[in-house]
Amino acid sequence: GYTVDTVKALRRRWPEVDWHFIIGSDNLQELPNWHQTEMILREVKLAVGTRYGHDLSIPAGYPEDRFRMVATQIVDVSSSTLRACLRFGIDDPLIRSVIPQRVLEYIRKHKLYQ
């Protein structure tokens, strides 16, 4: 589905929450290509974490107050690689180094990414 659909569902369920949608700076310049970006930014703020090789500049035309730049430790691994390891049950030390144990337990318990 689209991000905007997730955002709308969260807002309907918990309207009192000040939501932040977390993305990496590698996604920042792609915002103009997202489905209903303006609606997303009206509903949530974007928390943008640093990614290697990508700057933190907000694309032209978007309100700066809808973004929170977050200094993060740069890890040279993609989320798709992590999801693939989880999908195929690969117990790589890399996974344990970037995903907290409690989160891994939750993922395994609920059979996410399988």
Coordinates of C-alpha atoms in Angstrom, one line a residue:
G1 CA 0.0 0.0 0.0
Y2 CA 0.8 3.6 0.0
T3 CA 2.4 5.5 2.9
V4 CA -0.5 7.9 2.9
D5 CA -2.9 5.0 3.6
T6 CA -0.8 3.9 6.6
V7 CA -0.7 7.5 7.9
K8 CA -4.4 7.9 7.6
A9 CA -5.1 4.6 9.4
L10 CA -2.8 5.6 12.3
R11 CA -4.4 9.0 12.6
R12 CA -7.9 7.5 12.6
R13 CA -7.0 5.0 15.3
W14 CA -4.9 7.3 17.5
P15 CA -5.8 10.9 16.6
E16 CA -4.1 12.4 19.7
V17 CA -0.6 11.1 18.9
D18 CA 2.0 13.4 17.4
W19 CA 3.2 11.0 14.7
H20 CA 6.6 11.0 13.0
F21 CA 7.3 8.8 10.0
I22 CA 10.9 7.6 9.9
I23 CA 12.8 7.6 6.6
G24 CA 16.4 7.6 5.6
S25 CA 18.0 10.5 3.8
D26 CA 18.2 8.3 0.7
N27 CA 14.4 8.6 0.5
L28 CA 14.3 12.4 1.0
Q29 CA 14.9 13.5 -2.6
E30 CA 12.3 10.9 -3.8
L31 CA 9.5 12.7 -1.9
P32 CA 8.1 14.5 -5.0
N33 CA 7.5 11.0 -6.5
W34 CA 5.6 9.7 -3.5
H35 CA 1.8 9.3 -3.7
Q36 CA 0.0 12.3 -2.0
T37 CA 3.2 13.7 -0.3
E38 CA 1.4 16.9 0.7
M39 CA -1.3 14.9 2.6
I40 CA 1.4 12.8 4.3
L41 CA 3.2 16.0 5.5
R42 CA -0.1 17.5 6.8
E43 CA -0.7 14.4 8.9
V44 CA 2.8 13.6 10.2
K45 CA 6.3 15.0 10.5
L46 CA 9.1 13.1 8.8
A47 CA 12.1 12.1 11.0
V48 CA 15.0 11.8 8.6
G49 CA 18.0 9.7 9.5
T50 CA 21.4 10.0 7.8
R51 CA 22.4 7.4 5.2
Y52 CA 25.8 7.2 3.6
G53 CA 26.2 9.2 0.5
H54 CA 22.9 11.2 0.9
D55 CA 22.5 14.7 2.1
L56 CA 19.8 16.0 4.4
S57 CA 18.5 18.8 2.2
I58 CA 14.7 19.1 2.0
P59 CA 13.4 19.1 -1.5
A60 CA 12.2 22.6 -2.7
G61 CA 8.7 23.5 -2.0
Y62 CA 8.2 21.5 1.2
P63 CA 7.7 23.2 4.6
E64 CA 10.8 22.8 6.7
D65 CA 8.8 22.5 10.0
R66 CA 7.5 19.1 8.9
F67 CA 10.9 17.6 9.0
R68 CA 13.2 16.5 11.9
M69 CA 16.7 15.7 10.9
V70 CA 18.1 12.9 13.2
A71 CA 21.8 12.3 13.5
T72 CA 22.1 8.5 13.3
Q73 CA 24.9 6.0 13.2
I74 CA 25.4 5.1 9.6
V75 CA 25.1 1.4 9.0
D76 CA 26.0 0.2 5.6
V77 CA 23.2 -2.3 5.1
S78 CA 19.9 -1.9 3.4
S79 CA 16.5 -2.7 4.9
S80 CA 15.8 -5.0 2.0
T81 CA 18.9 -7.1 2.9
L82 CA 17.7 -7.3 6.5
R83 CA 14.2 -8.3 5.4
A84 CA 15.6 -11.0 3.1
C85 CA 17.7 -12.5 5.9
L86 CA 14.7 -12.5 8.2
R87 CA 12.5 -14.0 5.5
F88 CA 14.9 -16.9 4.9
G89 CA 15.8 -17.5 8.5
I90 CA 19.4 -16.4 8.1
D91 CA 20.8 -15.8 11.6
D92 CA 23.5 -13.4 10.6
P93 CA 25.5 -11.4 13.3
L94 CA 24.8 -8.3 11.2
I95 CA 21.1 -8.7 11.9
R96 CA 21.7 -8.9 15.7
S97 CA 24.0 -5.9 15.5
V98 CA 21.4 -3.6 14.0
I99 CA 18.1 -4.9 15.2
P100 CA 17.5 -4.9 19.0
Q101 CA 16.8 -8.3 20.5
R102 CA 13.3 -7.4 21.6
V103 CA 12.5 -6.3 18.1
L104 CA 13.8 -9.6 16.7
E105 CA 11.7 -11.5 19.2
Y106 CA 8.6 -9.6 18.1
I107 CA 9.4 -10.2 14.4
R108 CA 9.8 -13.9 15.0
K109 CA 6.8 -14.3 17.3
H110 CA 4.5 -12.6 14.7
K111 CA 6.2 -14.2 11.7
L112 CA 6.9 -10.9 10.0
Y113 CA 8.7 -10.8 6.7
Q114 CA 8.0 -14.4 6.0

